[in-house]
Amino acid sequence: MKNYTILSVLFLLCLITGLSFAKAQAVKTTDSLLILTNANVMDVKLGRFISGKDIVISGGRIIALARRGKKWKGTRVIDFKDKFIVPGLIDVHIHVTAPYQNNIENTYSHLEYYLKHGITSIRDPGGDGLAQLEAQTNIREGKRIGATIYFASFMAGDWYFNRNIYLRTKPYQPWEQLIVPGTNLDSAMAVAKNFGATGVKLYHSFDRVFLPKVVAAAKRHGLKVWGHTMMYPATPIDVVGAGVEVLSHVSMLENLTTDTLFFKNQTLASYKDSVIANLDISTFCKMMKKNKAILDATLVVSEERDPWVFSLLKRVHQEGVEIAAGTDKVVGITRPYPVLLDELNFFVTKCGFTTAEALRAATVVGARVIGREKHLGKIEKNMDADLLVLKGNPLKDIMELANIEMVIKSGKMVN
């Protein structure tokens, strides 16, 4: 009986201790709450701001969009006084590393610059994989500050790397691979996946027969499939038909024309404009929509060389193809705002997008590009707390994205 009493007491002590520990843990969790109140919150689905909701953040995630004024114990409250909150921006096409012998401090400088200007995530589809992985790891672990990086294993055929005369002298790596008929595709994709790549960037020297096999292998291994709109010899129709999920560069749709005069340097701009105006893009757009593929337009890299890209993207957009915001640039960190804002401004002023549609391109559509649509791109319960607080309304002027009150990354204030 005595032993039974001792055991009972011990059990009760353990139970009390456990309850106390659980209570302490609950208090600790509650104490970490951050409440963002009195702001206009962007609903990307509706394309408008909503008021009367507080954003409740804990552990780097949004745990509730609560009725304004609801009481929470042990919280930190920030009153934004009618400012505007949008999801953190995503640039789906940035190169932040040199291909070889990268200076990692330059990479960190650019990633920090992007973050402080509201770009909380980026996709780098080609560069120094070791540097990309290092930056990705250190930023996720909080050792460095910057936009989260999602990178690719760059893949191309023999003509691209060697021009059929054995030009390549450097060894291939998990982040840069030679892919030809006869390559063990499952092995190549496993190497890329195990290295930490989010997707593969299919670049050049793929034909319409081989390309679908490469795409299928990548998807078997859970890799996103990204690539150029033209893969030489694979045409834009071949590329989207093969199942590539994200196609880069609207300018490459020029390859839908068979007019050889169009491709000559001395051809008048007015003639090129007329060719583009009459370009049949209907089949391409129908296939893009059927496959739920995304076009990474990159207008800013073509604006001077190919000014017809604006009218072409406008037509693609009118056809209902999903467009993501990418720039294909690394811009000096002294620039007053990232070039992504120029891309979005072009969407609105030259390509027929509403401001809400432009914001979608840099948020929810961008999240789909990197396979993070369940975590990024929207201000909803269970989404990552990557947020951009603005002084003005970007639905009235998209350039208000440069007028920043605060950036929040994983629930932490950046500036």
Tab-separated table of C-alpha atoms in Angstrom, residues 14 110 115 137 139 157 175 182 215 264 293 313 342 373-374 384 395 409 412:
chain	number	residue	atom	x	y	z
A	14	CYS	CA	4.655	14.252	-13.040
A	110	HIS	CA	22.318	41.824	-53.690
A	115	LEU	CA	14.920	42.119	-49.246
A	137	THR	CA	21.189	27.839	-46.292
A	139	ILE	CA	19.603	33.000	-45.015
A	157	GLY	CA	22.966	19.713	-74.697
A	175	TRP	CA	24.125	22.439	-60.757
A	182	GLY	CA	21.728	8.328	-73.740
A	215	VAL	CA	10.775	16.936	-68.540
A	264	LYS	CA	17.715	40.498	-90.201
A	293	ALA	CA	2.085	26.852	-67.717
A	313	LEU	CA	2.876	40.444	-74.138
A	342	ASP	CA	10.076	48.688	-63.813
A	373	GLU	CA	2.098	28.510	-53.539
A	374	LYS	CA	0.973	26.880	-50.265
A	384	ASP	CA	4.615	32.477	-44.339
A	395	LEU	CA	-3.668	49.619	-56.788
A	409	LYS	CA	10.394	38.432	-43.441
A	412	LYS	CA	10.626	39.527	-38.339
